[in-house]
mmCIF file of C-alpha atoms in Angstrom:
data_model
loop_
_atom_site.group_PDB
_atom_site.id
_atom_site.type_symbol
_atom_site.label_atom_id
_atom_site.label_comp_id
_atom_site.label_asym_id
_atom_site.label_seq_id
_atom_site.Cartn_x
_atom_site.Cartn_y
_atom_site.Cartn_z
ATOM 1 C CA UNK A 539 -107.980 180.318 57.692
ATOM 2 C CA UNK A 540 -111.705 179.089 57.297
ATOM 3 C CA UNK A 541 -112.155 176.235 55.032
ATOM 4 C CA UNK A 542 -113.257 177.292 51.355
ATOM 5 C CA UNK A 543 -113.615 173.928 49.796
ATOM 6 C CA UNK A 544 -115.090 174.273 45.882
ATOM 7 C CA UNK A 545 -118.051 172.612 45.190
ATOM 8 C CA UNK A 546 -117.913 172.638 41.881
ATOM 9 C CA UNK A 547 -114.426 171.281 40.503
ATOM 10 C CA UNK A 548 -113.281 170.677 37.019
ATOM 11 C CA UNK A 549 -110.634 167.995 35.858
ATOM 12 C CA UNK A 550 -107.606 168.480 33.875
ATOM 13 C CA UNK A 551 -106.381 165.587 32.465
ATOM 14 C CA UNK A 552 -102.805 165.856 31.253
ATOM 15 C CA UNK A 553 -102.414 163.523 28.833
ATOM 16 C CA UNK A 554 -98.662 163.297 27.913
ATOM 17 C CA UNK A 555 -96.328 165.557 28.653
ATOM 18 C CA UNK A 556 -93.141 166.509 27.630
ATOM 19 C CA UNK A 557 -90.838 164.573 29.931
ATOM 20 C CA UNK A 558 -88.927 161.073 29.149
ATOM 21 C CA UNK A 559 -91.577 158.934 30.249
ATOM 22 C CA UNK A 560 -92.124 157.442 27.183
ATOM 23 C CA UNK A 561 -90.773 154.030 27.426
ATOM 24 C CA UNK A 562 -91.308 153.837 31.269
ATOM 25 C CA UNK A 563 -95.148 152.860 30.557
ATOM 26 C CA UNK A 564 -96.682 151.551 27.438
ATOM 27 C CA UNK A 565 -99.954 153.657 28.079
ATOM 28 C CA UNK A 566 -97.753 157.136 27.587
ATOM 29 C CA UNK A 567 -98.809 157.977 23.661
ATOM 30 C CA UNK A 568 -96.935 158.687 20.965
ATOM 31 C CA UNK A 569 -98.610 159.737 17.845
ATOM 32 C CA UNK A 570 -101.275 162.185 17.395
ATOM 33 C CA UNK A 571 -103.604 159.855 17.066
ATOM 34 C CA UNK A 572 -102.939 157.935 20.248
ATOM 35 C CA UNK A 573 -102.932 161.429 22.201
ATOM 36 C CA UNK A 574 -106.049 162.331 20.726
ATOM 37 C CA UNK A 575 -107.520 158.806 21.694
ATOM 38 C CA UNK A 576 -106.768 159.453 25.310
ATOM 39 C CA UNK A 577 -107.821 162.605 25.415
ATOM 40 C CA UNK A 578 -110.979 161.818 24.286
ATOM 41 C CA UNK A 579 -111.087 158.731 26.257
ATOM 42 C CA UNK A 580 -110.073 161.021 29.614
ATOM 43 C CA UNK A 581 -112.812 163.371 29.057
ATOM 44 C CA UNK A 582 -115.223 160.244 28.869
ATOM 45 C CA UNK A 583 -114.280 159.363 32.083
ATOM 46 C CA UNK A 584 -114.979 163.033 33.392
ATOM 47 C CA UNK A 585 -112.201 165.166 32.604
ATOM 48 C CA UNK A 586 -113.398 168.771 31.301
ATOM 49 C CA UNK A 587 -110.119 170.168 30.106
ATOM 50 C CA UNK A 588 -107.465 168.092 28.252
ATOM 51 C CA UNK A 589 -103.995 169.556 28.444
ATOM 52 C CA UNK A 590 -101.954 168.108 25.463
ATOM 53 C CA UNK A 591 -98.265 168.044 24.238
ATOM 54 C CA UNK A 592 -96.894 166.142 21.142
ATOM 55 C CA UNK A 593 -94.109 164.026 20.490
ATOM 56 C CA UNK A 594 -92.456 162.500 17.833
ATOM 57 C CA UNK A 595 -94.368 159.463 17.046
ATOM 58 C CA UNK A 596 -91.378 156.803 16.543
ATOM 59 C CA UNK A 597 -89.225 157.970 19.312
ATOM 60 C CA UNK A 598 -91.478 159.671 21.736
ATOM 61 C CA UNK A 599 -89.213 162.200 22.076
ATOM 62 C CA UNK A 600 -91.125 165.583 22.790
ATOM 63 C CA UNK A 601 -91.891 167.747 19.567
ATOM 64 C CA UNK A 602 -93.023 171.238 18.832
ATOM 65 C CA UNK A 603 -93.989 170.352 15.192
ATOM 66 C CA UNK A 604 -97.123 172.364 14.034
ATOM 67 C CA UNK A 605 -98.400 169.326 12.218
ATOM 68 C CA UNK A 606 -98.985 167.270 15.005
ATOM 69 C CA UNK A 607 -100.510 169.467 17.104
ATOM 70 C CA UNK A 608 -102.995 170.243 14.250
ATOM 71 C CA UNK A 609 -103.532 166.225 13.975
ATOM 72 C CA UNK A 610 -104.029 166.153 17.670
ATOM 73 C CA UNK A 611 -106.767 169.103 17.466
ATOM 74 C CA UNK A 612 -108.486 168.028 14.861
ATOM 75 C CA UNK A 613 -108.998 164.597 16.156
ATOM 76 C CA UNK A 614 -110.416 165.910 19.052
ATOM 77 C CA UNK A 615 -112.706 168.454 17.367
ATOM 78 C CA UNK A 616 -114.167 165.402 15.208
ATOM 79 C CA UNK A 617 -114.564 163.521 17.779
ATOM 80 C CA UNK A 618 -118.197 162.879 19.149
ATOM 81 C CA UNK A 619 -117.163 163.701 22.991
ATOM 82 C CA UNK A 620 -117.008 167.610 23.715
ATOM 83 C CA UNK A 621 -113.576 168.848 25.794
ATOM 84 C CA UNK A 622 -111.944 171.982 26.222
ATOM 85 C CA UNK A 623 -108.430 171.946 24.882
ATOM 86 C CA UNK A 624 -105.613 173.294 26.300
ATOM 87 C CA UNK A 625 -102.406 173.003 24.554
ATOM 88 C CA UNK A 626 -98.897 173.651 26.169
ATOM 89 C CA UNK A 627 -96.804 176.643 24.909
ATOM 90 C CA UNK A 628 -94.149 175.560 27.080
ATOM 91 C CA UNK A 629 -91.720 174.515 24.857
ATOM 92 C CA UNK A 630 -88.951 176.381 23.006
ATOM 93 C CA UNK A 631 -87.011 177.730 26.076
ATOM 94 C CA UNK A 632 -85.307 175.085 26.915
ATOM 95 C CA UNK A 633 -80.782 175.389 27.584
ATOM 96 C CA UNK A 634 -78.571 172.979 28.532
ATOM 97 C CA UNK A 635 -75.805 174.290 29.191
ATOM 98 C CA UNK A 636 -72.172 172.424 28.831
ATOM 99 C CA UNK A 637 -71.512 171.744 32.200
ATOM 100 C CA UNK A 638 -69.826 173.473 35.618
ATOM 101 C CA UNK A 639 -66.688 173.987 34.506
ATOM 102 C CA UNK A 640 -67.665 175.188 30.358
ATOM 103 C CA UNK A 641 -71.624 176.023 30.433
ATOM 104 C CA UNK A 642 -71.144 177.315 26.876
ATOM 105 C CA UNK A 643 -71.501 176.804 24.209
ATOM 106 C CA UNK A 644 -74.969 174.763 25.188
ATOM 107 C CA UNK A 645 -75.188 171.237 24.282
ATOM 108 C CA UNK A 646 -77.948 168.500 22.618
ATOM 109 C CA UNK A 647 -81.072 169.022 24.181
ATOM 110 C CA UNK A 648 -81.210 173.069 24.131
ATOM 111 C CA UNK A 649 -84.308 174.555 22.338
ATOM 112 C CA UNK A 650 -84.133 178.269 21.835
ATOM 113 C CA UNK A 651 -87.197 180.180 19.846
ATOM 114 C CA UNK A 652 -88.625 183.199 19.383
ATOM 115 C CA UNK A 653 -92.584 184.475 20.780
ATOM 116 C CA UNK A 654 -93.838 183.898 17.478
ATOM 117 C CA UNK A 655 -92.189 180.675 16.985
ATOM 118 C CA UNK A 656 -93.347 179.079 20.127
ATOM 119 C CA UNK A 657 -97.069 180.611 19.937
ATOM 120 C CA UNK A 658 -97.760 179.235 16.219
ATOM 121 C CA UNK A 659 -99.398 176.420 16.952
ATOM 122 C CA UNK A 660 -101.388 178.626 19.462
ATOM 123 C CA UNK A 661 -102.276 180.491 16.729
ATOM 124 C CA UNK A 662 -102.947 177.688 14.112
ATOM 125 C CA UNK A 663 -105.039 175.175 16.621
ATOM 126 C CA UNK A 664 -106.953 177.952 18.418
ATOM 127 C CA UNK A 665 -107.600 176.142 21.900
ATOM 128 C CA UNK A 666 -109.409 177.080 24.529
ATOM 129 C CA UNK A 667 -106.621 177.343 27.067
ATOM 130 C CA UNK A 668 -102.763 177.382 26.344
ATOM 131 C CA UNK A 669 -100.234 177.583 28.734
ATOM 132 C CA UNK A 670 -97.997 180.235 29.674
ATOM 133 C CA UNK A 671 -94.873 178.760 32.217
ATOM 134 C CA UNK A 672 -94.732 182.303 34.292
ATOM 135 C CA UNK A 673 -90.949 182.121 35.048
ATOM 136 C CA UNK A 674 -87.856 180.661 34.645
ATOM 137 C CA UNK A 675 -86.480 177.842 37.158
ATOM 138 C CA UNK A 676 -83.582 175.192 37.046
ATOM 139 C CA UNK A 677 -85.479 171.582 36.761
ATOM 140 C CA UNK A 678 -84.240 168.205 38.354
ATOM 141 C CA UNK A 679 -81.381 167.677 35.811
ATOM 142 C CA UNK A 680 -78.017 169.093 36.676
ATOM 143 C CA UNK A 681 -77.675 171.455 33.709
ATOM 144 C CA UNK A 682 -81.080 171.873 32.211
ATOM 145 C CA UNK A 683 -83.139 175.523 32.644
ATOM 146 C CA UNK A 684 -86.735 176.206 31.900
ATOM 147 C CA UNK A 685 -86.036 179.970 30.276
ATOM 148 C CA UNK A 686 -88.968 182.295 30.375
ATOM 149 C CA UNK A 687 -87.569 185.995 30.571
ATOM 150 C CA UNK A 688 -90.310 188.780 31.344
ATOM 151 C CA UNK A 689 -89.828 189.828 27.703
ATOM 152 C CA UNK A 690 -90.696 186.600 26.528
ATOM 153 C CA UNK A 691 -93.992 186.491 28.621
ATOM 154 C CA UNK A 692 -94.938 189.783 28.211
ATOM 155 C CA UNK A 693 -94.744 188.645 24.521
ATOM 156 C CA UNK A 694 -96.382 185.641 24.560
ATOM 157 C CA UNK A 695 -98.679 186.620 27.093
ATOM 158 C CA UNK A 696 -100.201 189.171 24.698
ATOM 159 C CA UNK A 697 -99.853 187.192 21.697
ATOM 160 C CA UNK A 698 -102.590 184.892 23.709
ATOM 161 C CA UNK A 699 -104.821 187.386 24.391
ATOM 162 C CA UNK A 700 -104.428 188.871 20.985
ATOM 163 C CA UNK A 701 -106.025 185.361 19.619
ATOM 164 C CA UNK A 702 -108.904 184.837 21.821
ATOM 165 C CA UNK A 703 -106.787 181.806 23.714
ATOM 166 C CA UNK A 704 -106.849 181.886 27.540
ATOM 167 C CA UNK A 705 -103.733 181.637 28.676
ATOM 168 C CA UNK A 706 -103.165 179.036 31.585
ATOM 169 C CA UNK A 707 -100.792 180.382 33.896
ATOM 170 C CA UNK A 708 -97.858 177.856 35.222
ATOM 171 C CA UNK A 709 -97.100 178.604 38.544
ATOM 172 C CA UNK A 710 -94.225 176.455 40.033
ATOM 173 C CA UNK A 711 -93.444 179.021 42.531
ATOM 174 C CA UNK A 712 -94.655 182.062 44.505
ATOM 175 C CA UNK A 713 -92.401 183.846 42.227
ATOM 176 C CA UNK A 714 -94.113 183.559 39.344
ATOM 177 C CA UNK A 715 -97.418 184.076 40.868
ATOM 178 C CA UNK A 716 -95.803 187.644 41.668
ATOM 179 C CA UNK A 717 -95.330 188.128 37.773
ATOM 180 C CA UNK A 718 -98.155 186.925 36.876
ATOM 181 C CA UNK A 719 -99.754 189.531 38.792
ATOM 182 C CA UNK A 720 -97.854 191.973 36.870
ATOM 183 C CA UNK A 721 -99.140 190.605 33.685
ATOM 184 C CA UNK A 722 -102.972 191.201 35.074
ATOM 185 C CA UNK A 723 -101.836 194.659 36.783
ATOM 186 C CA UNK A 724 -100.151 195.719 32.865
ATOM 187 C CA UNK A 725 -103.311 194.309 31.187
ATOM 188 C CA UNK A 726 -101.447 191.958 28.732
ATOM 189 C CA UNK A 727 -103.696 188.979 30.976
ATOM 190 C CA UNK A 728 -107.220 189.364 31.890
ATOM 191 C CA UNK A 729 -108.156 190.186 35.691
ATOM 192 C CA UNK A 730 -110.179 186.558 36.094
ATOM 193 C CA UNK A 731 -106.759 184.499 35.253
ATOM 194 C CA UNK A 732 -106.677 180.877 35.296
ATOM 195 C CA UNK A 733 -103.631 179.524 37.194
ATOM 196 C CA UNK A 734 -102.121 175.989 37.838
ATOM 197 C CA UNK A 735 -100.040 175.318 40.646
ATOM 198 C CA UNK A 736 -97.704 173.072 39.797
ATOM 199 C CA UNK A 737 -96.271 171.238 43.408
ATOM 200 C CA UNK A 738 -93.386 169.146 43.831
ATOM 201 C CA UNK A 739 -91.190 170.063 40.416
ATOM 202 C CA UNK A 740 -87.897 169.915 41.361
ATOM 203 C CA UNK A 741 -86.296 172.940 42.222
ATOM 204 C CA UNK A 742 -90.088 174.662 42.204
ATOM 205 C CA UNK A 743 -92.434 174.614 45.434
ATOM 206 C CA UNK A 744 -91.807 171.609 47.455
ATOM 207 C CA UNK A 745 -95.253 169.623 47.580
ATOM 208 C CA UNK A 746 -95.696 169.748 51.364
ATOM 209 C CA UNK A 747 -99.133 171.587 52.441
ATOM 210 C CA UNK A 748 -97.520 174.605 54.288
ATOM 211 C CA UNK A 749 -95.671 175.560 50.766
ATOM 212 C CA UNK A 750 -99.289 175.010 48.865
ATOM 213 C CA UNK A 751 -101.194 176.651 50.954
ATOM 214 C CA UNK A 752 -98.804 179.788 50.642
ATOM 215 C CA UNK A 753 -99.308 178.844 46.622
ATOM 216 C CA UNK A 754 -103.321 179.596 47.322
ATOM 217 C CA UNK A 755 -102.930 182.508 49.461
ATOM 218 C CA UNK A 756 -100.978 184.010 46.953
ATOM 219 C CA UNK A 757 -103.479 183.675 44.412
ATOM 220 C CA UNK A 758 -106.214 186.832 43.421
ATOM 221 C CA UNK A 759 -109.852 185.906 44.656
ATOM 222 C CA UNK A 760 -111.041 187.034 41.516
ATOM 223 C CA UNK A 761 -108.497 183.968 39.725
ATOM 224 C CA UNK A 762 -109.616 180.387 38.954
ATOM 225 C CA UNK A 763 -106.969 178.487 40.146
ATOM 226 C CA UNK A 764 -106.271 174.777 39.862
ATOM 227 C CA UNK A 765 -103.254 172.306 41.387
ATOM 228 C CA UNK A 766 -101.405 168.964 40.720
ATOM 229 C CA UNK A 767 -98.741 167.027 42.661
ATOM 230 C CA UNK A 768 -96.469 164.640 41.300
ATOM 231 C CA UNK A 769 -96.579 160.682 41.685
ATOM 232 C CA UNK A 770 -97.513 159.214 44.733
ATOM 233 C CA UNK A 771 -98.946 162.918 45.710
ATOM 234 C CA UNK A 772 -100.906 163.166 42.382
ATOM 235 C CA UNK A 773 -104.462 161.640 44.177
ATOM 236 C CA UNK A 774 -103.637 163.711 47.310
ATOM 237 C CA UNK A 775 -103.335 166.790 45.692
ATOM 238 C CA UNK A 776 -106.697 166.354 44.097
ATOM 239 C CA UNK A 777 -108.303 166.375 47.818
ATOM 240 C CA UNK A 778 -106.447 169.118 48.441
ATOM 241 C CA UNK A 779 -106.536 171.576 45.685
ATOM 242 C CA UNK A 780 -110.698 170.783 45.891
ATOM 243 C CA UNK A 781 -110.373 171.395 50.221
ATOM 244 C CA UNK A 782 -108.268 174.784 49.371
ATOM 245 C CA UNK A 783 -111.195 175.981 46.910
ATOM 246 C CA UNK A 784 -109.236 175.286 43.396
ATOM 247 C CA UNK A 785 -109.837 172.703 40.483
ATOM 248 C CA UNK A 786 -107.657 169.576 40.175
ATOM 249 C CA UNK A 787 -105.178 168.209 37.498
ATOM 250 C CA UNK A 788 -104.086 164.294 37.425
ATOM 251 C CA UNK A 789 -102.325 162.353 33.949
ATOM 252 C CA UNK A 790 -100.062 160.462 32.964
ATOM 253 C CA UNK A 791 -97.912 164.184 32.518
ATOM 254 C CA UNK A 792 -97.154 164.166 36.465
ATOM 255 C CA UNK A 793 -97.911 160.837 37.187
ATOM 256 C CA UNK A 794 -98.058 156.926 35.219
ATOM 257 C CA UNK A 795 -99.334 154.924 38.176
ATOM 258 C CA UNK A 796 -102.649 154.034 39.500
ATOM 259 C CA UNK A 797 -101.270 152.043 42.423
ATOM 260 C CA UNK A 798 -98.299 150.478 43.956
ATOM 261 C CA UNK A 799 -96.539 148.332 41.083
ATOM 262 C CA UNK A 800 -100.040 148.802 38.801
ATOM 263 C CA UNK A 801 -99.272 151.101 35.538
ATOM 264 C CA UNK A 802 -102.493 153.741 34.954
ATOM 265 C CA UNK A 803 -104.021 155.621 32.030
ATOM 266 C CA UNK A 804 -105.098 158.550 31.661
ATOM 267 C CA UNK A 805 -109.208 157.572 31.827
ATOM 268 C CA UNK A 806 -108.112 155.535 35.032
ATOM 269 C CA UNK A 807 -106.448 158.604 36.732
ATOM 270 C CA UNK A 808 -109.725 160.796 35.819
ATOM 271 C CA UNK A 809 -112.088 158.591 37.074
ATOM 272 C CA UNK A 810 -110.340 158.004 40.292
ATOM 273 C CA UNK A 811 -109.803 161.536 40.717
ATOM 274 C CA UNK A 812 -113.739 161.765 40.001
ATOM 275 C CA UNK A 813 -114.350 159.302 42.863
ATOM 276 C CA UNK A 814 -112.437 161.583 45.332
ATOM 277 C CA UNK A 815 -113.679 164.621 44.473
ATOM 278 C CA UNK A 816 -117.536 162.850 44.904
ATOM 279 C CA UNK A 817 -116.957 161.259 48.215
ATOM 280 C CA UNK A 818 -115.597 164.671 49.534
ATOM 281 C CA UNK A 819 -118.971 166.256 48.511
ATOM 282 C CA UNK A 820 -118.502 168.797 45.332
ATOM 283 C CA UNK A 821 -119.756 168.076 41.804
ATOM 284 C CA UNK A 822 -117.422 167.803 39.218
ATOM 285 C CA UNK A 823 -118.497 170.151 35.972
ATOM 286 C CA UNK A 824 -118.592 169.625 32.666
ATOM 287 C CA UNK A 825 -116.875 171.331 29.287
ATOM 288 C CA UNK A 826 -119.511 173.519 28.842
ATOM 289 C CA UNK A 827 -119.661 174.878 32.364
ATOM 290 C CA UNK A 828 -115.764 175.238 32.273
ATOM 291 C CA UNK A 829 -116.390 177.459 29.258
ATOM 292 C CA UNK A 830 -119.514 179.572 30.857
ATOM 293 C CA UNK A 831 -117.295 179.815 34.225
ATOM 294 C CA UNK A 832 -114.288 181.087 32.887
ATOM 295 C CA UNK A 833 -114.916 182.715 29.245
ATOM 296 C CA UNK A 834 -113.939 180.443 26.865
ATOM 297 C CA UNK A 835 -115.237 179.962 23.196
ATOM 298 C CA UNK A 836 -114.714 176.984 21.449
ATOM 299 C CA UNK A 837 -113.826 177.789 17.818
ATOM 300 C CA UNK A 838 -112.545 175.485 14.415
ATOM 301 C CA UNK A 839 -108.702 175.652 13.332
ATOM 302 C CA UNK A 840 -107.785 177.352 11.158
ATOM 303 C CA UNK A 841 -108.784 176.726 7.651
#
């Protein structure tokens, strides 16, 4: 296929995540405040869209609590530096199950909740952009399932619309790009989606370029799509999702170092990602271009 290389790429800078990477680098925040810091200090550096989960600020431990996701938002909102905010809706489908031998009843770690439930701070923050995990796939830990039934997307899905919040569709496989299509086709999504392909999370899409490049074929010319790799492939896959004709995502979510042995931030992974992007010839854009290009209105919390 001919080269379609974007010229104009936006940055997603995922700021925290909801994995245990907490004590692994000092520069993973906690609090809402420390979140909202590096957001704001990510979008300095160039990043349009900040993608943002909470946790527990003592532990670290990943949260769904509708207070600190309010914190984080409003800190951002105050702040002097415009951003588009895009806050996960991942969480809240979450089963561990006992093991091979008695998967039930599930154990420590499950987190089971309703549409509503897992929407509310959707619906209380009012992003931008929220995401919307477009299927349901075992994860690198030997009894631990990401759960998201077509009900529960359908659901959510249209919840999202409902409120004026672009969903963000998480693609980890083709899979889910085939639902997702569904979701456009049934009109609970709009036809110009926004998709991230998400490369490299075990047991998704293996990160290797013949499995990505299936990820972009699959994706509607009318969609906006964007793509991350994990780790070590984090800088790559910002050549290559910007080579492919897609956006790019890098943060401390998918990835804590800058180099070999040297811990990064989040401003650090945006600005080299900025450099690449550059030096290969496209122009990264701004919030309010994000906004123009794919229909977004920035709006207050509620009150």
């Amino acid at each position: 296929m001919p080269l379609a290389m974007n010229r104009d790429v936006f940055i997603t800078a995922a700021i925290t995540g909801s994995g245990s990477t907490q004590d692994r680098s000092p520069h993973v925040p906690r609090s809402p405040e420390q979140i909202a810091n590096s957001a704001i200090d990510a979008a300095k550096a160039g990043a349009a869209v900040v993608h943002c989960h909470v946790r527990d600020p003592e532990s670290g431990v990943p949260s769904r609590k509708l207070e600190l996701y309010r914190e984080v938002t409003d800190r951002i909102r105050a702040s002097d530096v415009d951003v588009v905010l895009n806050l996960t809706a991942g969480m809240g489908g979450d089963i561990v199950f006992g093991g091979v031998e008695s998967p039930l009843p599930t154990v420590a770690g499950t987190d089971m909740v309703g549409a509503t439930e897992r929407v509310a701070h959707v619906a209380e923050c009012l992003p931008e952009i929220c995401t919307l995990d477009c299927g349901t796939m075992n994860f690198a830990e030997a009894d631990y399932v990401m759960t998201n039934t077509p009900g529960m997307l359908r659901a959510m899905g249209q919840m999202m619309t409902d409120l004026g919040v672009k969903p963000e569709i998480e693609a980890f496989d083709t899979g889910h790009l085939w639902f997702a299509k569904q979701l456009v086709a049934e009109g609970i999504l709009e036809p110009n989606a926004l998709v991230q392909l998400c490369m490299g999370v075990p047991w998704g899409a293996p990160d290797d370029l013949n499995t990505f490049m299936a990820m972009v074929n699959n994706v509607p010319d009318e969609w906006t799509f964007s793509a991350f790799g994990l780790g070590r492939s984090q800088m790559p896959y910002v050549a290559a999702s910007v080579l492919a004709g897609g956006n790019v995502r890098v943060g401390l979510e998918d990835n804590l170092m800058l180099d070999k042995g040297v811990l990064a931030t989040n401003a650090q992974l945006v600005e080299r990602a900025h450099g690449i992007i550059e030096n290969l010839g496209a122009r990264v854009i701004g919030p309010a271009e994000v906004r123009e290009k794919l229909g977004l209105v920035k709006r207050a919390p509620k009150g």
